[in-house]
Coordinates of N, CA and C in Angstrom, one line a residue:
M1 N 13.7 26.7 1.1 CA 13.2 27.4 2.3 C 13.0 26.0 3.4
R2 N 13.2 26.5 4.5 CA 13.1 26.0 5.7 C 11.5 25.9 6.1
Y3 N 11.2 24.8 6.9 CA 10.2 24.5 7.2 C 10.2 24.1 8.6
S4 N 8.8 24.7 9.6 CA 8.9 24.9 10.8 C 8.2 23.4 11.4
Q5 N 9.4 23.0 12.7 CA 9.4 21.3 13.1 C 7.8 20.9 12.9
S6 N 6.9 22.0 13.4 CA 5.2 21.4 13.4 C 5.0 20.9 11.9
R7 N 5.0 21.9 11.1 CA 4.6 21.8 9.6 C 5.4 20.2 9.2
K8 N 6.6 20.0 9.5 CA 7.0 18.8 9.3 C 6.2 17.7 9.9
D9 N 6.1 17.9 11.2 CA 5.4 16.5 11.9 C 4.0 16.7 11.3
D10 N 3.1 17.9 10.8 CA 1.8 17.8 10.2 C 1.9 17.1 9.1
T11 N 3.1 17.1 8.5 CA 3.5 16.2 7.1 C 4.0 14.5 6.7
R12 N 4.4 14.5 7.4 CA 5.1 13.5 8.2 C 3.9 12.9 8.5
Q13 N 2.9 13.3 9.9 CA 1.0 12.3 10.1 C 0.6 12.4 8.4
L14 N 0.7 13.4 7.6 CA -0.9 13.3 6.4 C 0.3 11.9 5.8
L15 N 1.5 11.9 5.9 CA 2.0 11.2 4.7 C 1.7 9.5 5.6
L16 N 2.1 9.6 6.7 CA 1.5 8.2 7.4 C -0.2 8.1 7.0
E17 N -1.0 8.5 7.4 CA -2.4 8.4 7.2 C -2.7 8.1 5.5
K18 N -2.2 8.9 4.5 CA -2.6 8.8 3.4 C -1.6 7.3 2.6
G19 N -1.0 8.0 3.2 CA 0.1 6.2 2.8 C -0.4 5.3 3.7
A20 N -1.1 5.2 4.6 CA -1.3 3.6 5.0 C -3.1 3.4 4.2
A21 N -3.7 4.4 3.8 CA -4.7 4.0 3.1 C -4.5 3.4 1.7
E22 N -3.5 4.0 0.9 CA -3.0 3.5 -0.1 C -2.5 2.2 -0.5
I23 N -1.8 1.6 0.7 CA -1.1 0.6 0.8 C -2.2 -1.0 0.9
K24 N -3.2 -0.1 2.1 CA -4.1 -1.1 2.5 C -4.9 -1.3 1.2
R25 N -5.0 -0.3 0.6 CA -6.2 -0.3 -0.8 C -5.5 -1.3 -1.8
A26 N -4.5 -0.9 -2.4 CA -3.8 -1.8 -3.5 C -2.4 -2.5 -3.2
G27 N -1.9 -2.8 -1.7 CA -0.8 -3.4 -1.2 C 0.3 -3.1 -1.3
F28 N 1.7 -2.7 -0.6 CA 2.6 -2.3 -0.7 C 3.4 -2.7 -1.4
A29 N 3.7 -3.7 -2.1 CA 4.4 -3.9 -3.4 C 4.3 -3.3 -4.3
A30 N 2.7 -3.0 -4.7 CA 2.3 -2.9 -5.8 C 2.1 -1.2 -5.7
T31 N 2.6 -0.7 -4.5 CA 2.2 0.9 -4.5 C 3.9 1.3 -4.7
G32 N 4.0 2.4 -5.5 CA 5.5 3.1 -5.9 C 5.5 4.1 -4.6
V33 N 7.2 4.5 -4.8 CA 7.1 5.6 -3.9 C 5.9 7.0 -4.7
D34 N 6.2 7.4 -5.7 CA 5.7 8.0 -6.9 C 3.9 8.4 -6.1
R35 N 3.4 7.1 -6.0 CA 1.8 6.8 -5.8 C 1.7 6.8 -4.2
L36 N 2.4 6.8 -3.3 CA 2.2 6.9 -1.9 C 2.2 8.5 -2.0
M37 N 3.7 9.1 -2.2 CA 3.4 10.5 -2.2 C 2.6 11.2 -2.7
Q38 N 2.1 11.1 -3.8 CA 0.6 11.5 -4.8 C -0.4 11.4 -3.5
A39 N -0.4 10.6 -2.7 CA -1.8 10.0 -2.2 C -1.7 11.2 -1.0
A40 N -0.5 12.0 -0.5 CA -0.5 12.9 0.4 C -0.6 14.3 -0.1
G41 N -0.4 14.1 -1.7 CA 0.0 16.1 -2.3 C 0.8 16.3 -2.5
L42 N 2.5 15.1 -2.6 CA 3.5 15.5 -1.9 C 4.2 14.8 -3.5
S43 N 5.4 15.6 -3.6 CA 6.7 14.8 -4.9 C 6.7 13.4 -4.2
G44 N 7.4 12.9 -5.3 CA 7.6 11.8 -5.0 C 9.6 11.9 -4.1
G45 N 10.2 13.0 -4.4 CA 11.2 13.7 -3.7 C 11.4 13.8 -2.1
A46 N 10.2 14.1 -1.5 CA 9.4 14.6 -0.4 C 9.9 13.4 0.7
L47 N 9.9 12.3 0.2 CA 9.7 10.9 1.1 C 10.8 10.8 2.0
Y48 N 12.2 11.9 1.0 CA 13.2 11.6 1.7 C 13.6 12.4 3.2
A49 N 12.6 13.4 2.9 CA 12.8 14.6 3.9 C 12.3 14.1 5.3
H50 N 11.5 12.6 5.4 CA 10.4 12.7 6.6 C 11.1 11.1 6.8
F51 N 11.5 10.4 5.6 CA 11.4 8.5 6.0 C 13.4 8.4 5.1
P52 N 13.9 7.4 5.9 CA 15.4 7.2 4.9 C 15.0 6.5 3.8
G53 N 13.8 5.7 3.6 CA 13.3 5.3 2.1 C 11.9 4.5 2.4
K54 N 11.5 3.7 1.1 CA 10.1 3.3 1.3 C 9.8 2.4 2.4
T55 N 10.7 1.5 2.8 CA 10.7 0.5 3.9 C 11.2 1.2 5.3
A56 N 11.2 2.4 5.4 CA 11.5 3.1 6.9 C 10.0 3.4 6.5
L57 N 9.1 4.0 5.5 CA 7.7 4.5 5.7 C 7.0 3.0 6.3
L58 N 7.0 2.0 5.7 CA 5.8 1.0 5.4 C 6.0 0.7 7.2
L59 N 7.7 0.4 8.0 CA 7.7 -0.2 9.4 C 6.7 1.6 10.2
A60 N 6.9 2.6 9.4 CA 6.0 3.4 10.7 C 4.8 3.5 10.1
I61 N 4.5 3.2 8.5 CA 2.5 2.9 8.8 C 2.4 1.7 9.8
V62 N 3.2 0.5 9.5 CA 2.7 -0.4 10.4 C 2.5 -0.5 11.6
Q63 N 3.5 0.4 12.6 CA 3.3 0.7 14.0 C 1.9 1.5 14.4
A64 N 2.0 2.6 13.4 CA 0.8 3.6 13.5 C -0.5 2.8 13.5
E65 N -0.8 1.7 12.6 CA -1.7 1.1 12.7 C -2.2 -0.1 13.3
L66 N -0.9 -0.5 13.7 CA -1.5 -1.9 14.4 C -1.7 -0.6 15.7
A67 N -1.3 0.2 16.0 CA -1.7 1.3 17.7 C -3.2 0.9 17.6
K68 N -3.6 1.7 15.8 CA -4.8 1.4 15.7 C -5.8 0.3 16.2
S69 N -5.1 -0.6 15.8 CA -6.1 -1.8 15.2 C -6.2 -2.4 16.9
V70 N -5.3 -2.6 17.7 CA -5.0 -2.8 18.9 C -6.3 -2.1 19.6
R71 N -6.4 -0.7 19.7 CA -7.3 -0.1 20.3 C -8.4 -0.3 19.4
L72 N -8.7 -0.6 18.2 CA -10.3 -1.1 17.9 C -10.7 -2.2 18.6
L73 N -9.7 -3.2 18.5 CA -9.7 -4.9 18.9 C -10.0 -4.8 20.3
T74 N -9.5 -4.1 21.2 CA -9.2 -4.7 22.5 C -10.4 -3.9 23.2
G75 N -10.8 -2.5 22.9 CA -12.2 -1.6 24.0 C -11.8 -1.2 24.8
R76 N -12.5 -1.4 25.5 CA -12.6 -0.9 27.1 C -12.6 -1.7 28.0
P77 N -11.6 -1.6 28.8 CA -11.6 -2.9 29.6 C -12.6 -3.0 30.9
E78 N -13.2 -1.9 31.2 CA -14.0 -1.5 32.1 C -15.4 -2.4 31.6
L79 N -15.8 -2.5 31.0 CA -17.0 -2.9 30.6 C -17.4 -4.6 30.9
P80 N -18.3 -4.8 31.1 CA -18.2 -6.5 31.5 C -17.6 -7.7 30.3
V81 N -16.8 -8.5 30.4 CA -16.6 -8.8 29.1 C -17.7 -9.3 27.7
A82 N -18.5 -10.1 28.4 CA -19.6 -10.0 27.4 C -20.0 -8.5 26.2
E83 N -20.2 -8.1 26.9 CA -20.6 -6.5 26.1 C -19.2 -6.1 25.6
A84 N -18.0 -5.9 26.0 CA -16.7 -5.8 25.4 C -16.6 -6.7 24.3
L85 N -17.0 -8.0 24.1 CA -16.7 -8.9 23.2 C -17.9 -8.3 21.7
E86 N -18.8 -7.7 22.3 CA -20.1 -7.3 21.3 C -19.6 -6.5 20.7
R87 N -19.2 -5.6 21.5 CA -18.7 -3.8 20.6 C -17.7 -4.1 19.6
C88 N -16.5 -5.1 20.6 CA -15.4 -5.2 20.0 C -15.8 -6.2 18.0
L89 N -16.7 -7.1 18.3 CA -16.9 -7.5 17.4 C -17.7 -6.9 16.0
G90 N -18.8 -6.5 17.2 CA -19.8 -4.9 15.9 C -18.8 -4.2 15.3
R91 N -17.5 -3.7 16.0 CA -16.9 -2.8 15.4 C -16.0 -3.7 14.1
Y92 N -15.5 -4.5 14.7 CA -14.7 -5.2 13.5 C -15.0 -6.2 12.6
L93 N -16.1 -7.0 12.9 CA -16.4 -7.9 11.9 C -18.0 -6.8 11.0
S94 N -18.0 -6.0 10.6 CA -18.5 -5.1 9.7 C -18.6 -5.2 8.2
L95 N -19.5 -4.8 7.8 CA -19.7 -4.5 6.4 C -18.7 -3.2 6.2
E96 N -18.9 -1.9 7.1 CA -18.1 -1.0 6.8 C -16.2 -1.2 6.1
H97 N -16.0 -2.4 7.2 CA -14.7 -2.8 7.3 C -14.3 -3.5 6.2
V98 N -15.4 -4.3 5.7 CA -15.5 -5.3 4.9 C -14.6 -4.3 3.6
Q99 N -15.5 -3.6 3.1 CA -15.8 -2.6 2.0 C -14.8 -1.8 1.8
H100 N -14.3 -1.2 2.6 CA -13.2 -0.1 2.8 C -12.3 -0.5 3.4
P101 N -10.9 -1.3 3.0 CA -10.2 -1.9 3.7 C -8.9 -0.6 3.7
E102 N -8.9 0.8 3.0 CA -8.1 1.9 3.3 C -8.5 2.4 4.7
T103 N -9.7 2.0 5.5 CA -9.9 2.6 6.7 C -9.9 1.6 7.7
G104 N -9.8 0.3 7.5 CA -9.4 -0.5 8.5 C -8.3 -1.1 8.9
C105 N -8.5 -2.3 9.8 CA -7.4 -3.0 10.4 C -6.3 -3.2 8.8
I106 N -5.1 -2.8 9.5 CA -3.7 -3.2 8.6 C -3.6 -5.1 8.6
L107 N -4.2 -5.5 9.2 CA -3.6 -7.0 9.4 C -4.8 -7.7 8.4
P108 N -6.0 -7.5 7.7 CA -6.6 -8.3 6.6 C -5.7 -7.5 5.5
A109 N -5.3 -6.3 5.6 CA -5.4 -5.9 4.3 C -4.1 -6.3 3.9
L110 N -2.9 -6.3 4.4 CA -2.0 -6.6 4.3 C -1.2 -7.8 4.7
A111 N -1.8 -9.4 4.9 CA -1.5 -9.9 5.3 C -0.1 -11.1 4.9
A112 N -0.7 -11.0 3.5 CA 0.3 -11.7 2.9 C 1.5 -11.2 2.7
E113 N 1.2 -9.8 3.0 CA 2.9 -8.8 2.8 C 3.4 -8.9 3.4
L114 N 2.8 -9.1 4.9 CA 3.3 -8.8 6.6 C 4.1 -10.2 6.5
G115 N 3.5 -11.3 5.9 CA 4.2 -12.6 6.3 C 5.4 -12.6 5.4
R116 N 5.8 -11.7 4.3 CA 6.9 -11.6 3.9 C 7.8 -10.5 4.1
A117 N 7.7 -9.9 4.8 CA 8.2 -8.5 5.7 C 9.8 -8.8 6.5
S118 N 10.3 -7.9 6.2 CA 11.5 -7.9 7.3 C 11.2 -8.5 8.5
P119 N 12.3 -9.0 9.4 CA 12.2 -9.3 10.4 C 11.8 -8.0 11.5
E120 N 12.2 -6.7 10.9 CA 12.1 -5.8 12.1 C 10.6 -5.7 12.1
I121 N 9.7 -5.2 10.9 CA 7.8 -5.5 10.7 C 7.8 -6.7 11.2
K122 N 8.3 -7.5 11.2 CA 7.7 -8.9 11.7 C 7.3 -8.5 13.6
A123 N 8.7 -8.1 14.0 CA 8.7 -8.0 15.2 C 7.4 -6.9 15.5
V124 N 7.3 -6.2 15.2 CA 6.0 -4.9 15.4 C 4.9 -5.8 15.2
V125 N 4.5 -6.4 14.0 CA 3.5 -7.2 14.1 C 3.5 -8.3 15.5
D126 N 4.8 -8.9 15.3 CA 4.3 -9.6 16.7 C 4.0 -9.2 17.9
A127 N 4.5 -8.1 18.5 CA 4.2 -7.0 19.6 C 3.2 -6.6 19.8
A128 N 2.3 -6.2 18.4 CA 1.1 -5.7 18.7 C 0.1 -6.7 19.0
T129 N 0.1 -7.9 18.3 CA -0.7 -9.3 18.6 C -0.7 -9.5 19.6
A130 N 0.4 -9.9 20.2 CA 0.8 -10.4 21.4 C -0.2 -9.6 22.4
E131 N 0.3 -8.2 22.3 CA -0.9 -6.8 22.9 C -2.3 -7.3 22.9
F132 N -2.5 -7.6 21.9 CA -4.1 -7.8 21.5 C -4.2 -9.2 22.7
V133 N -3.6 -10.3 22.3 CA -3.7 -11.4 22.9 C -3.9 -11.5 24.1
G134 N -2.7 -10.3 24.6 CA -2.9 -10.6 26.6 C -4.1 -10.1 26.8
F135 N -4.4 -8.7 26.3 CA -5.7 -8.2 27.1 C -7.1 -9.0 26.7
W136 N -7.3 -9.9 25.9 CA -8.3 -10.6 25.4 C -7.9 -11.6 26.5
A137 N -6.5 -12.4 26.5 CA -6.3 -13.7 27.2 C -7.1 -13.6 28.9
D138 N -6.7 -12.1 29.2 CA -6.9 -12.0 30.9 C -8.6 -11.6 30.9
R139 N -9.6 -11.0 30.0 CA -10.8 -11.4 29.7 C -11.4 -12.4 29.6
L140 N -10.8 -13.2 29.0 CA -11.5 -14.6 28.4 C -11.3 -15.6 29.6
G141 N -9.8 -15.5 30.0 CA -9.0 -16.5 31.4 C -8.5 -17.7 30.2
S142 N -8.2 -17.2 28.8 CA -7.4 -18.0 28.2 C -6.8 -17.4 26.9
A143 N -5.4 -17.8 26.5 CA -4.4 -17.2 25.7 C -5.2 -17.9 24.6
A144 N -5.4 -19.4 24.7 CA -5.9 -19.9 23.1 C -7.4 -19.0 22.4
K145 N -8.0 -18.7 23.5 CA -9.4 -18.4 23.0 C -9.1 -16.7 23.0
A146 N -8.5 -16.3 23.1 CA -7.7 -14.8 22.6 C -7.2 -14.7 20.8
Q147 N -6.3 -16.2 21.4 CA -5.5 -16.2 20.1 C -6.5 -16.4 18.9
V148 N -8.1 -17.1 19.2 CA -8.8 -17.8 18.4 C -9.5 -16.7 17.7
L149 N -9.4 -15.9 18.6 CA -10.6 -14.6 18.8 C -10.1 -13.3 17.7
L150 N -8.4 -13.2 17.8 CA -7.9 -12.7 16.5 C -7.8 -13.2 15.2
N151 N -7.3 -14.4 15.1 CA -7.6 -15.3 13.5 C -8.9 -15.0 13.3
Q152 N -9.9 -15.9 14.4 CA -11.4 -15.7 13.3 C -11.5 -14.0 12.8
C153 N -11.1 -13.1 13.6 CA -11.4 -11.8 13.0 C -11.0 -11.7 11.9
V154 N -9.4 -11.6 11.4 CA -8.5 -11.3 10.4 C -9.3 -12.5 9.6
G155 N -9.4 -13.3 9.6 CA -9.9 -14.1 8.6 C -11.3 -13.7 8.0
T156 N -12.0 -14.0 8.8 CA -13.3 -13.4 8.7 C -13.4 -12.2 7.3
I157 N -12.8 -10.9 7.8 CA -12.9 -10.0 6.9 C -12.1 -10.3 5.5
L158 N -11.1 -11.1 5.6 CA -10.5 -11.7 4.7 C -11.1 -12.4 3.5
M159 N -12.0 -13.6 4.3 CA -12.8 -14.5 3.6 C -14.1 -13.1 2.8
A160 N -14.7 -12.4 3.9 CA -15.7 -11.6 3.2 C -15.4 -10.7 2.1
R161 N -13.9 -10.1 2.4 CA -13.4 -9.5 1.1 C -13.3 -10.3 -0.2
M162 N -13.3 -11.3 -0.2 CA -13.3 -12.1 -1.8 C -14.7 -12.7 -2.0
S163 N -15.5 -11.7 -1.3 CA -16.9 -11.7 -2.4 C -17.2 -10.4 -2.7
D164 N -17.8 -10.4 -3.7 CA -18.5 -9.3 -4.4 C -19.9 -9.2 -4.3
D165 N -20.5 -9.9 -3.3 CA -22.0 -10.5 -3.2 C -21.8 -9.4 -1.6
E166 N -22.8 -8.5 -1.5 CA -22.9 -8.0 0.1 C -23.6 -9.3 0.8
A167 N -24.6 -10.0 0.3 CA -25.6 -10.5 1.3 C -24.5 -11.8 1.7
R168 N -23.8 -12.1 0.6 CA -22.9 -13.2 1.0 C -21.8 -13.0 1.8
Q169 N -21.5 -11.6 2.4 CA -20.2 -10.8 3.4 C -20.9 -10.6 4.5
L170 N -22.6 -10.0 4.4 CA -23.0 -10.0 5.6 C -23.1 -11.3 6.5
A171 N -23.4 -12.7 5.5 CA -23.2 -13.6 6.3 C -22.1 -14.5 6.8
I172 N -21.3 -14.2 6.0 CA -20.0 -14.5 6.6 C -19.5 -13.3 8.2
L173 N -19.6 -12.6 7.8 CA -19.9 -12.1 9.1 C -20.8 -11.9 10.4
E174 N -21.9 -12.5 10.4 CA -22.5 -12.8 11.0 C -22.3 -14.0 11.7
G175 N -22.0 -14.8 10.8 CA -21.8 -16.2 11.1 C -20.5 -16.8 12.3
S176 N -19.4 -15.7 12.0 CA -18.5 -15.3 12.3 C -18.5 -14.8 13.7
R177 N -19.5 -13.9 13.8 CA -19.9 -12.7 15.0 C -20.5 -13.8 15.9
M178 N -21.3 -14.6 15.4 CA -22.4 -15.6 16.4 C -21.5 -17.1 16.7
F179 N -20.6 -17.2 16.0 CA -19.8 -18.4 16.3 C -18.6 -17.8 17.8
L180 N -18.1 -16.6 17.3 CA -17.3 -16.0 18.6 C -17.9 -15.7 20.1
L181 N -18.8 -15.2 20.0 CA -19.8 -15.0 21.2 C -20.1 -16.1 21.6
E182 N -20.9 -17.1 20.9 CA -21.2 -18.5 21.8 C -19.7 -19.3 22.1
S183 N -18.8 -19.7 21.5 CA -17.7 -20.4 22.0 C -16.7 -19.5 22.8
L184 N -16.6 -18.6 23.0 CA -15.7 -17.4 23.4 C -16.3 -17.5 25.1
L185 N -17.6 -17.2 25.2 CA -18.0 -16.4 26.2 C -19.1 -18.0 26.9
A186 N -18.9 -19.2 26.5 CA -19.3 -20.5 26.7 C -18.6 -20.9 27.9

């Protein structure tokens, strides 16, 4: 039975969304094709109707998720810098982000795996992080400050996720938020 292009596109989008949540929760290497497809309510063989293989699915997920992360971290350019930075940090350095990796940024969720990924995937990561750094370099007047902002945000989420103590998680988030606001706006 043939499906319409619209249905194929919807299924592909569902696979990207559910697959992203699954790999951010469990890791890419630990998540088999059957588990990725099951998360989207599909059979294992259905992957090949949308992607040449698991690695191609990962590339598509990384591209889509990094685009979302860049939007999350760049905010609204029309806002004054201090307000834009506060909003960005409030969204990113949140308890919700720490406790629900499946709905958050792909960078802290898969940092180690992305570091071992193919050159093609690394190029996508480099392009997205360069876009983020470029945006904040213009706003902050310094590429170094923009890079520190990205590094600190991703590292803060990683550190907070290593603790099961919510009070500790909040302390980690608040400490980084305060540090970034004070140092980047000085």
